[in-house]
Coordinates of C-alpha atoms and ligand atoms in Angstrom, one line a residue:
M284 CA 0.0 -0.1 0.1
S285 CA 1.2 3.6 -0.2
D286 CA -0.2 6.9 0.3
Q287 CA -2.1 7.2 -3.2
D288 CA -4.4 4.5 -2.1
L289 CA -6.0 6.7 0.7
N290 CA -8.0 9.9 0.4
P291 CA -6.3 11.9 3.3
A292 CA -9.9 12.6 4.9
D293 CA -10.2 8.7 5.4
V294 CA -7.8 8.8 7.7
L295 CA -10.3 10.0 10.1
N296 CA -12.4 7.0 9.5
L297 CA -9.8 4.0 9.5
P298 CA -11.4 1.2 11.8
H299 CA -8.3 0.0 13.0
A300 CA -5.2 1.9 12.5
L301 CA -2.3 3.2 14.1
I302 CA -1.9 6.9 13.5
L303 CA 1.4 8.4 14.6
L304 CA 1.4 12.4 14.6
M305 CA 4.7 13.8 13.7
G306 CA 5.9 17.3 14.2
A307 CA 8.3 19.5 16.2
S308 CA 7.0 21.5 19.1
G309 CA 4.4 23.8 18.3
T310 CA 3.6 22.7 15.1
G311 CA 0.0 21.9 16.0
K312 CA -0.3 18.6 16.9
T313 CA -2.4 18.5 19.9
R314 CA -4.9 20.7 17.7
A315 CA -5.1 18.1 15.1
S316 CA -5.5 15.5 17.1
R317 CA -9.0 17.4 18.2
M318 CA -10.4 15.9 14.9
F319 CA -10.3 12.3 16.8
P320 CA -12.4 11.4 19.6
P321 CA -10.4 11.9 22.7
H322 CA -10.4 8.7 23.9
Q323 CA -8.7 7.5 20.7
V324 CA -5.6 10.1 21.3
L325 CA -2.7 9.0 23.6
R326 CA -0.7 12.2 24.2
A327 CA 2.8 11.8 25.6
D328 CA 2.3 15.2 27.6
D329 CA -0.5 13.6 29.4
F330 CA 1.2 10.7 30.4
R331 CA 4.2 13.1 31.8
E332 CA 1.4 14.8 33.4
L333 CA -0.2 11.7 34.8
C334 CA 3.7 10.6 36.3
A335 CA 4.9 14.1 37.3
S336 CA 2.0 16.3 37.7
D337 CA 3.7 18.2 35.0
P338 CA 3.2 17.3 31.1
G339 CA 6.4 19.6 30.7
D340 CA 8.5 17.2 33.1
Q341 CA 11.0 15.2 31.0
R342 CA 12.4 13.3 34.0
V343 CA 9.2 10.9 33.5
N344 CA 9.8 10.3 29.8
R345 CA 10.2 6.6 30.7
P346 CA 7.5 5.6 32.7
A347 CA 5.3 7.9 30.5
W348 CA 6.3 6.2 27.5
E349 CA 6.2 3.1 29.0
A350 CA 2.4 3.5 30.1
L351 CA 1.6 4.6 27.0
G352 CA 2.8 1.9 25.5
I353 CA 0.9 -0.6 27.8
V354 CA -2.5 1.5 26.7
L355 CA -1.4 1.5 22.9
G356 CA -0.7 -2.5 23.3
A357 CA -4.4 -2.9 24.7
R358 CA -5.5 -0.5 22.3
L359 CA -4.2 -2.5 19.2
R360 CA -5.0 -6.1 20.3
L361 CA -8.3 -4.9 20.4
G362 CA -8.4 -3.6 17.0
L363 CA -9.2 -0.1 17.9
T364 CA -8.0 2.8 16.0
T365 CA -5.4 4.9 18.2
V366 CA -3.7 8.4 17.3
V367 CA -0.4 8.9 19.1
D368 CA 0.0 12.8 19.9
A369 CA 3.9 13.1 20.3
T370 CA 6.7 14.6 18.7
N371 CA 7.7 11.2 17.1
S372 CA 11.1 12.7 15.6
G373 CA 13.4 10.5 16.8
A374 CA 13.8 7.0 14.7
V375 CA 14.4 4.5 17.3
N376 CA 11.2 5.6 19.3
R377 CA 9.2 5.5 16.1
Q378 CA 10.4 2.5 14.9
A379 CA 8.9 0.6 18.4
L380 CA 5.6 2.2 17.5
I381 CA 5.6 1.3 14.1
S382 CA 6.7 -2.4 14.6
G383 CA 3.8 -2.5 17.6
G384 CA 1.4 -1.7 15.2
R385 CA 2.3 -3.7 12.3
S386 CA 2.3 -6.7 14.8
H387 CA -1.2 -6.4 15.5
G388 CA -2.0 -6.0 11.7
A389 CA -2.9 -2.1 11.8
P390 CA -2.2 -0.2 9.2
V391 CA 0.2 2.4 10.6
V392 CA 0.0 6.2 9.4
A393 CA 2.3 9.1 9.3
L394 CA 0.2 12.6 10.0
L395 CA 2.6 15.2 9.4
M396 CA 2.3 18.5 10.6
G397 CA 3.2 20.9 7.7
T398 CA 3.5 24.0 9.6
A399 CA 6.6 26.3 9.1
P400 CA 9.6 26.6 11.3
S401 CA 9.6 29.7 12.2
V402 CA 5.6 29.5 13.2
A403 CA 6.6 26.5 15.6
Q404 CA 9.1 28.6 17.2
T405 CA 6.9 31.7 17.7
R406 CA 4.3 29.2 19.4
N407 CA 6.8 27.3 21.5
A408 CA 8.0 30.5 22.7
A409 CA 4.5 31.8 23.6
R410 CA 4.3 29.0 26.0
P411 CA 4.1 28.9 29.6
A412 CA 7.7 27.9 30.9
N413 CA 7.2 24.4 32.0
R414 CA 5.7 23.9 28.0
Q415 CA 8.5 25.3 26.4
V416 CA 11.3 23.4 24.4
P417 CA 14.7 25.2 24.0
P418 CA 14.7 26.4 20.2
D419 CA 17.6 24.3 19.2
T420 CA 15.4 21.4 20.0
V421 CA 12.6 22.1 18.0
A422 CA 14.8 23.1 15.3
L423 CA 16.5 19.7 15.3
Q424 CA 13.1 17.9 15.6
H425 CA 12.1 19.5 12.4
E426 CA 15.1 18.9 11.0
Q427 CA 14.8 15.2 12.0
I428 CA 11.4 15.0 10.7
V429 CA 12.5 16.6 7.2
A430 CA 15.3 14.3 6.7
A431 CA 13.1 11.0 7.7
H432 CA 10.1 12.2 5.3
P433 CA 11.6 10.7 2.1
N434 CA 12.0 7.1 4.3
L435 CA 8.8 7.1 5.7
E436 CA 7.4 4.0 3.9
K437 CA 10.6 2.3 4.2
E438 CA 10.2 2.3 7.8
G439 CA 6.9 0.9 7.8
F440 CA 4.2 3.5 7.7
D441 CA 1.3 2.2 4.9
H442 CA 0.4 5.9 4.5
I443 CA 1.5 9.2 4.5
V444 CA -0.8 12.4 5.2
F445 CA -0.2 15.8 5.5
A446 CA -2.7 17.5 8.4
E447 CA -2.9 20.5 5.9
S448 CA -4.9 18.4 3.8
L449 CA -7.4 16.8 6.6
P450 CA -10.6 18.6 7.3
V451 CA -9.3 19.2 10.7
L452 CA -11.2 22.4 12.1
G453 CA -14.7 21.0 10.8
N454 CA -14.0 17.7 11.7
A455 CA -13.2 19.1 15.3
L456 CA -16.3 21.6 15.5
D457 CA -18.7 18.8 14.3
R458 CA -17.6 16.3 17.1
L459 CA -17.9 19.1 19.7
A460 CA -21.4 20.1 18.2
R461 CA -22.2 16.6 18.8
K462 CA -20.7 16.2 22.1
E463 CA -22.6 19.5 23.3
R464 CA -25.7 18.2 21.9
T465 CA -25.7 14.9 23.8
A466 CA -24.5 17.2 27.0
E467 CA -27.3 19.5 27.0
P468 CA -30.1 18.1 25.1
V469 CA -31.9 21.5 24.7
A470 CA -28.6 23.2 23.7
D471 CA -30.2 24.1 20.2
V472 CA -33.5 25.3 21.9
R473 CA -31.4 27.6 24.0
R474 CA -29.4 29.0 21.1
V475 CA -32.4 29.7 19.1
F476 CA -35.0 30.4 21.2
G477 CA -32.9 31.9 24.5
D478 CA -32.9 31.0 28.1
A479 CA -36.6 31.8 29.4
A480 CA -38.4 30.2 26.5
T481 CA -36.1 26.9 27.0
E482 CA -37.7 27.0 30.6
L483 CA -40.9 26.1 29.1
F484 CA -39.8 23.7 26.6
D485 CA -39.3 19.7 26.6
W486 CA -38.6 17.3 24.4
D487 CA -41.4 14.4 23.4
T488 CA -40.2 10.9 23.8
P489 CA -38.4 10.0 20.5
S490 CA -39.7 7.3 18.6
R491 CA -37.2 5.5 16.0
D492 CA -39.0 5.7 13.0
E493 CA -39.5 9.8 13.1
Q494 CA -38.0 11.6 10.9
F495 CA -38.1 14.7 13.0
R496 CA -37.5 15.1 16.6
T497 CA -40.5 17.0 18.4
G498 CA -40.9 19.0 21.1
T499 CA -43.5 21.0 23.3
F500 CA -43.3 24.9 24.4
G501 CA -46.0 24.3 27.3
A502 CA -47.4 26.5 30.1
G503 CA -50.6 26.3 32.1
G504 CA -53.0 24.3 29.7
D505 CA -51.8 26.0 26.6
S506 CA -49.0 24.6 24.1
L507 CA -47.0 24.7 21.0
R508 CA -45.3 21.7 19.3
V509 CA -42.0 21.9 17.3
R510 CA -40.2 19.8 15.2
W511 CA -36.6 19.7 14.5
M512 CA -34.8 17.6 12.1
D513 CA -32.5 15.3 14.1
D514 CA -29.9 14.2 11.8
A515 CA -29.5 18.1 10.2
D516 CA -26.5 19.6 9.8
P517 CA -25.2 20.7 13.4
F518 CA -24.6 24.1 12.3
D519 CA -28.2 24.5 10.6
I520 CA -30.7 24.7 13.2
R521 CA -34.2 24.7 12.1
F522 CA -37.4 24.4 14.0
E523 CA -40.8 24.6 12.9
A524 CA -43.8 25.1 14.6
L525 CA -47.3 23.4 14.5
V526 CA -50.1 25.6 13.1
S527 CA -53.4 25.0 11.0
C528 CA -53.5 25.0 7.4
P529 CA -53.7 28.2 5.8
A530 CA -56.3 26.8 3.5
D531 CA -59.5 27.2 5.5
W532 CA -61.4 24.1 4.1
C533 CA -58.7 21.7 5.0
P534 CA -58.3 20.3 8.6
G535 CA -54.5 19.3 8.3
P536 CA -51.9 20.6 10.3
A537 CA -48.9 22.4 8.8
W538 CA -45.7 23.3 10.2
T539 CA -44.2 26.8 9.8
P540 CA -40.3 27.8 10.1
V541 CA -39.7 29.4 13.7
H542 CA -36.4 31.3 14.2
S543 CA -37.0 33.3 17.1
V544 CA -39.5 33.9 20.1
A545 CA -41.4 36.3 18.2
D546 CA -41.8 33.6 15.5
L547 CA -43.1 31.1 18.3
A548 CA -45.7 33.9 19.5
A549 CA -47.1 34.6 16.0
A550 CA -47.3 30.5 15.6
H551 CA -49.3 30.3 18.7
R552 CA -51.8 32.8 17.6
N553 CA -51.9 30.6 14.2
A554 CA -50.7 33.6 12.3
P555 CA -47.3 32.4 11.3
A556 CA -44.4 35.2 10.5
D557 CA -43.3 32.2 7.7
E558 CA -45.1 30.5 5.0
S559 CA -46.8 27.1 6.5
E560 CA -46.5 24.0 4.8
C561 CA -49.3 21.5 5.3
T562 CA -49.2 17.7 6.1
R563 CA -52.4 16.7 4.1
C564 CA -53.1 19.4 0.7
D565 CA -50.5 21.3 -1.1
A566 CA -51.3 24.8 0.6
Ligands
LIG729 ZN1 -53.9 21.8 4.3

């Protein structure tokens, strides 16, 4: 296999792979890793922090990498895609990771950061003291990776991908939006209609075969039903409210878009601000 076989964005969905980030300090590896679910990412800094309460404490490199190796081995045995967020500039360290992946039949991916060395140096210099790496070290890491690049396939990598060719930000935001939705089911209601109206809202119990998720604004004996396309684009929140068909001969219910509390009030008066679409006739 070679990198020609893989559309870069497919890296995000490989079911069983070992993905090694490669980049000097300050090249944005951790940012890039945000496109993967957090439990897939083994970060050298995190393991150092677990060992020393300080992610920058290089004295615990050995136990940190031992612990990372144990977790990585467990994940590879289960056939789970795993991302290693570390500089990975040293050939010896890299070789150990590659052979671990290959011995478990996982395709091994090099995910390279294309960040310019000057940008990496600036970012590194802006970090808190315990996270800074000496500028010479950043330069050395960069040189090592540039030198290794032409031979990565020979080292045993199945795919070589640049982070810049991936939808990093979009994927990270999609994932965060899904997480926010799970954490707060009424987040979308709150965003569109505000805190006060959200106090009046409950989702209906969802039924599996329904295309729309429905909910109700209710107070006293009064209520207004709304629906929302559940699998819609997380950045395109569209609610519709239930009103009567605009054709007076038709008893059918109709749905009208609602974007604000004012729209809700108008729909509740059955005088929708926007057009409404009947579910029974063509009105
Ligand atoms: Zn109708």
